[in-house]
Short mmCIF file of C-alpha atoms in Angstrom, two decimals:
data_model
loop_
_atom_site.label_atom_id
_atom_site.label_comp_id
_atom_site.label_asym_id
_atom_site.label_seq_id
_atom_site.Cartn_x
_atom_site.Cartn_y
_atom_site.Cartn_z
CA UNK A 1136 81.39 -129.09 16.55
CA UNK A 1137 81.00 -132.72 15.68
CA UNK A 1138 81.87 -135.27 18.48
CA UNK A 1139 80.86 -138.32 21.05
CA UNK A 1140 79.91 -136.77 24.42
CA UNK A 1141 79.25 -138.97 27.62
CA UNK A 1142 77.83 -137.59 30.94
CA UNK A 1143 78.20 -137.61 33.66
CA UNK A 1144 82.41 -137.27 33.73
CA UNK A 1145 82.31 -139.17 37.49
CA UNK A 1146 79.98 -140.93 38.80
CA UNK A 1147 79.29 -142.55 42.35
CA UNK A 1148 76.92 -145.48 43.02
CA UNK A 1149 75.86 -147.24 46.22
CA UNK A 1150 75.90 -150.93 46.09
CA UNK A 1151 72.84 -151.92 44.58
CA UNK A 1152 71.74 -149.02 42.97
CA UNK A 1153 71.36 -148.93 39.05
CA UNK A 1154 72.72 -146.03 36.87
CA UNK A 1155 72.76 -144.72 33.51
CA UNK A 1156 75.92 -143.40 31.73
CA UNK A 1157 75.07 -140.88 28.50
CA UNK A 1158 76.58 -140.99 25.74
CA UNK A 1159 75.10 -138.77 22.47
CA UNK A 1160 76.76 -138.16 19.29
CA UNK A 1161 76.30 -135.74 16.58
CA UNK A 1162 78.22 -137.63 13.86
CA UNK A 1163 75.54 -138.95 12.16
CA UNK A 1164 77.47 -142.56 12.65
CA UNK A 1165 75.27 -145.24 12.62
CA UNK A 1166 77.00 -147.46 14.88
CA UNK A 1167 77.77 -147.15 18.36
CA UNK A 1168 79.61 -149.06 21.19
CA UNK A 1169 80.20 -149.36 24.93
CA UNK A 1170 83.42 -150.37 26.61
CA UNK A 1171 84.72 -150.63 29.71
CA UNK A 1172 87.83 -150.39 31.02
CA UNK A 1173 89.74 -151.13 33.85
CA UNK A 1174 93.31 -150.06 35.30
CA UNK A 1175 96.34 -151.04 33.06
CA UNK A 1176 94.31 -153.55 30.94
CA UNK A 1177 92.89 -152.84 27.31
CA UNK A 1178 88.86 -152.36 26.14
CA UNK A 1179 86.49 -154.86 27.23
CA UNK A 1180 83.18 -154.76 24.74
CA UNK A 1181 80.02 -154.37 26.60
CA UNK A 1182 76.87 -153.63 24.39
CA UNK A 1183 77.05 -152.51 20.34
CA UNK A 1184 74.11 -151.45 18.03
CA UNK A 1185 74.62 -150.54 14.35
CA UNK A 1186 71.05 -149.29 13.98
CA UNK A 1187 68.46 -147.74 15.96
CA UNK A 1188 66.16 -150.07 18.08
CA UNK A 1189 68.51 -152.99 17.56
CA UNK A 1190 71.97 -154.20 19.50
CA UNK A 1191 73.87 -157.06 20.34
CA UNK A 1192 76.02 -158.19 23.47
CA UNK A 1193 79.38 -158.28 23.40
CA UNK A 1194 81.64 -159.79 25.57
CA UNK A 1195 80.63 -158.84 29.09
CA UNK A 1196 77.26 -158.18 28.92
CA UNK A 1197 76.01 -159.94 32.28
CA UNK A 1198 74.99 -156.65 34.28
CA UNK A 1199 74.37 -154.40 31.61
CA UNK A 1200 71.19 -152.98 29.83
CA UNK A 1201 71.16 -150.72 26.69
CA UNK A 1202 68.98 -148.78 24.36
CA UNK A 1203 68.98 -147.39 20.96
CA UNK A 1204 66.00 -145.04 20.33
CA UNK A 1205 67.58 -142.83 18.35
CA UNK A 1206 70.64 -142.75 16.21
CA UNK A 1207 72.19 -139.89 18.19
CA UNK A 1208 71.72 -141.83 21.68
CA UNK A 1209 73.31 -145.13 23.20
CA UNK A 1210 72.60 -145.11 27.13
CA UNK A 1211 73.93 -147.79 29.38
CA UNK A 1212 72.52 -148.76 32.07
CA UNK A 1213 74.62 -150.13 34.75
CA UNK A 1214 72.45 -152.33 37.21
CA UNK A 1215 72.65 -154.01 40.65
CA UNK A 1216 73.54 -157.24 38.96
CA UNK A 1217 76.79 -156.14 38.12
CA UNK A 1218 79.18 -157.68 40.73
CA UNK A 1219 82.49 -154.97 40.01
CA UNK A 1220 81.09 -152.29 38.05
CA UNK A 1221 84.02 -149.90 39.55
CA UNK A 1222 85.70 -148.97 36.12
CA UNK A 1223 86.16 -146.55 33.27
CA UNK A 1224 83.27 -146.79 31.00
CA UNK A 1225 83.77 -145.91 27.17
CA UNK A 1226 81.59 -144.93 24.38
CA UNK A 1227 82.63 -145.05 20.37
CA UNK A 1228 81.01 -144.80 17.18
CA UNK A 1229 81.84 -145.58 13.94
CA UNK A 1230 80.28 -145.93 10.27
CA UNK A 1231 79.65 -149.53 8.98
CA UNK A 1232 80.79 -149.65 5.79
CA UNK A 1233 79.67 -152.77 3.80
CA UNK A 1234 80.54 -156.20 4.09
CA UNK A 1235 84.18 -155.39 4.91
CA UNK A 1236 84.10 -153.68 8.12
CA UNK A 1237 86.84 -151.13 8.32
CA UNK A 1238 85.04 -149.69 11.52
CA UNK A 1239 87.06 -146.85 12.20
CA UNK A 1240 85.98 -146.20 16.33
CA UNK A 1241 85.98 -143.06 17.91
CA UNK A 1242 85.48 -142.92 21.25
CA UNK A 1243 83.87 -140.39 23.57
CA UNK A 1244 85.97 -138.90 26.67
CA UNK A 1245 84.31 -141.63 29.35
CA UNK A 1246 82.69 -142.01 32.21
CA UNK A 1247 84.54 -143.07 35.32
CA UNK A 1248 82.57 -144.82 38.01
CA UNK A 1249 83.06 -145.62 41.60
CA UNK A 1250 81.17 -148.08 43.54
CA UNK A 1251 80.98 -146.98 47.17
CA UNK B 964 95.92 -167.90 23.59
CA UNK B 965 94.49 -164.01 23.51
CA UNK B 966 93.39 -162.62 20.47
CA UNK B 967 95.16 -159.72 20.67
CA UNK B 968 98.25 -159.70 22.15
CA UNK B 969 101.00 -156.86 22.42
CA UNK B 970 104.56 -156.52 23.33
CA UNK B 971 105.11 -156.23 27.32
CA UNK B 972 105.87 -152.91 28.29
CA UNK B 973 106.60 -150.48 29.59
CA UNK B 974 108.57 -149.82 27.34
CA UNK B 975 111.36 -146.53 27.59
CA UNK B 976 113.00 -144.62 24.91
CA UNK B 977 115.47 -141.32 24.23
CA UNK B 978 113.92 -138.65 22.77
CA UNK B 979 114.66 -138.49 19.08
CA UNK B 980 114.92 -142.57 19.02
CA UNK B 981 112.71 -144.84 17.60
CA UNK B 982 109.85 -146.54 19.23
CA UNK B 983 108.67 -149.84 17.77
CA UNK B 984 105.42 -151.18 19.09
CA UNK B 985 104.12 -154.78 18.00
CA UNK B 986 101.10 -156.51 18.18
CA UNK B 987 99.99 -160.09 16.98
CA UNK B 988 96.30 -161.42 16.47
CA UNK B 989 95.21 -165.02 16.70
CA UNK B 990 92.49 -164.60 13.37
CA UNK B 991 93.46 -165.07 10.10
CA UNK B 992 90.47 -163.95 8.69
CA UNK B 993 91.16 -160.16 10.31
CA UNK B 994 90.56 -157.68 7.84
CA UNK B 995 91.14 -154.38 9.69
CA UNK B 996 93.72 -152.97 12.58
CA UNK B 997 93.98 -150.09 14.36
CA UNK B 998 96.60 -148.17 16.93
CA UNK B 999 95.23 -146.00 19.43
CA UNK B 1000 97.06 -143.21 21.89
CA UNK B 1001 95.73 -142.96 25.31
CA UNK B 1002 97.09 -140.46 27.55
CA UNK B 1003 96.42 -141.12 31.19
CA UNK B 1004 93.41 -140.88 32.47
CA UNK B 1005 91.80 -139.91 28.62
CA UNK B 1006 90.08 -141.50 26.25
CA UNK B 1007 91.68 -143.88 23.16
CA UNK B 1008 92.29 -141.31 20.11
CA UNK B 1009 92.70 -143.20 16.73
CA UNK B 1010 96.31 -142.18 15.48
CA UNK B 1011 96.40 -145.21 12.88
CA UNK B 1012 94.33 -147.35 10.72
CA UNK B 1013 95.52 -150.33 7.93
CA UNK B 1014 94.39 -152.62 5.90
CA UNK B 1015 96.63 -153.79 3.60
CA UNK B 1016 99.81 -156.02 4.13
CA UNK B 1017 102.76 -153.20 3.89
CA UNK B 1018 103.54 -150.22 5.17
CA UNK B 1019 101.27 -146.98 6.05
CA UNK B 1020 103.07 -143.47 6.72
CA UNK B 1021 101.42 -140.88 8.62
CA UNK B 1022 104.14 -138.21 9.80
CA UNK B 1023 106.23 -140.03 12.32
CA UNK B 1024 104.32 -142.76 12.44
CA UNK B 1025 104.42 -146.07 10.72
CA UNK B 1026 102.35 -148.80 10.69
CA UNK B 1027 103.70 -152.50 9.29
CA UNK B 1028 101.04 -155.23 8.23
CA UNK B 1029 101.88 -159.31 7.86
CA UNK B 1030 99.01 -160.87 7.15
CA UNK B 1031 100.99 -164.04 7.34
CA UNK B 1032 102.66 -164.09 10.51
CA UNK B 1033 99.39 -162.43 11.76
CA UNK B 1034 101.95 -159.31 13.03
CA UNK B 1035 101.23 -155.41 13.11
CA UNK B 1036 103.43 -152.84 14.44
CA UNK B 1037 103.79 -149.50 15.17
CA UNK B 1038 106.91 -147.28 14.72
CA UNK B 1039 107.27 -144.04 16.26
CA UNK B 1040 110.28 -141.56 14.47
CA UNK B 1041 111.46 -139.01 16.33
CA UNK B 1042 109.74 -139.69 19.80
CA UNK B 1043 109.10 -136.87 21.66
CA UNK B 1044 108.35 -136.58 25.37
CA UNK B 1045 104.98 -135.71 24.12
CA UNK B 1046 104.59 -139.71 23.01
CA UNK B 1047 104.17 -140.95 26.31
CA UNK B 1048 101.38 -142.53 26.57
CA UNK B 1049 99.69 -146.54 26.31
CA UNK B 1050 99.68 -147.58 22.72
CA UNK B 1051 96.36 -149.97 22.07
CA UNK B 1052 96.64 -152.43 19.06
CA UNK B 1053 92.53 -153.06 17.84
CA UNK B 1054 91.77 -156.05 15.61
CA UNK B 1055 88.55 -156.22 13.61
CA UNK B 1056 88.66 -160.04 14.49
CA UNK B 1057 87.04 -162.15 12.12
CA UNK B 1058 86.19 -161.57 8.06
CA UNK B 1059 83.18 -159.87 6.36
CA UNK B 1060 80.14 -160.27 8.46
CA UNK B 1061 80.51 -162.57 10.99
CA UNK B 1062 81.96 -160.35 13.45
CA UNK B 1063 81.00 -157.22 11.85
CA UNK B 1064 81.76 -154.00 14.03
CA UNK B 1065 83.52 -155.72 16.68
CA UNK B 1066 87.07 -154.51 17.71
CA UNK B 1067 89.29 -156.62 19.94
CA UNK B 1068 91.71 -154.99 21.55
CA UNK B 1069 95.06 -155.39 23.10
CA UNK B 1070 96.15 -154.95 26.26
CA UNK B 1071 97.87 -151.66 25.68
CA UNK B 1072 102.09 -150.83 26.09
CA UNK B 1073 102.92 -148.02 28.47
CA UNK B 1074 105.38 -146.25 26.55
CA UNK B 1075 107.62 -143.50 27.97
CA UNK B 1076 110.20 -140.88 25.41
CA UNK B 1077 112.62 -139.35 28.10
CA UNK B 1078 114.26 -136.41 27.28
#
């Protein structure tokens, strides 16, 4: 089965701790995304990369880290910097395609986490 | 002014009725747009994707495309109970490669098919 998993499904942090959500895909998509999300308001873009070993911020990047070491693989890394970090965390991919960017995004199921 | 801005919900129809959605985007040079389902407490799911000023039919769904008055909508036929759900208009803000990849996204309508 082809899809955009993201691990772990909750999560729980102590204030000041760093953490790192999953997020793998086996679609062979070459770009990938992190959003987050928070209660009755739309996608906020974090991080994107639309190759391996390269990525740029988006819109709320203070807080966040990222890598892309492999295609399959975007992790986020949530860090103490981040002064509300309690939200719903999603993950997409898509497949660039050209100069025009259709950039159909599918997203993963999400990671929900709680600052305690 | 946002970006991406969609009608104020929530927004309550009969079952059987038809559920119009709208969005508008601030960027003339948008090339793509998108409507996503999100049942509560789940992930966006993709139910709609255009490009072209018109009309694109999927099953019940519709989506409309003014490039002019910067407008796209989404109509629902024959809503079922099974519709409810937040509706999320995406904009691929900007033309070509200057914003390539990027999605903007509204900030959803709660919309609710009673039986």
């Amino acid at each position: 089965d082809g899809g955009i998993t993201q691990s772990p499904k909750y999560l729980f942090r102590k204030e000041g701790q760093n953490v790192t959500l999953s997020c793998e895909q086996n679609l062979n998509h070459d770009a990938m995304y992190w959003y987050r999300q928070d209660p009755g308001q739309g996608l906020r873009l974090i991080y994107y990369s639309q190759i391996v070993n390269d990525f740029q911020k988006g819109d709320i990047a203070e807080g966040y880290s990222v890598s892309r070491e492999k295609k399959e693989s975007f992790p986020l890394t949530v860090t103490s910097a981040q002064k509300n970090p309690t939200a719903f965390y999603l993950c997409a991919s898509s497949i660039p395609s050209g100069r025009v960017s259709y950039n159909e995004q599918f997203f993963g199921p999400g990671t929900r986490l709680t600052v305690l | 002014q946002k970006e991406v801005e969609q009608n104020s919900g929530p927004l309550s129809v009969p079952e059987g009725a038809i559920a119009s959605l709208n969005c508008t985007y601030s960027d003339r040079g948008s090339q793509s747009f998108f409507w996503y389902r999100q049942y509560s407490g789940k992930s966006p799911e993709l139910i709609m994707s255009i490009y072209s000023n018109g009309d694109k039919e999927d099953g019940r769904f519709t989506a409309q495309l003014n490039k002019a008055s910067q407008y796209v909508s989404l109509l629902i036929r024959d809503s079922q109970p099974s519709d409810s759900a937040t509706y999320l208009c995406a904009v691929n803000i900007g033309a070509g490669g200057t914003s390539y990849g990027k999605l903007t996204f509204g900030q959803g309508t709660i919309l609710t098919v009673h039986p």
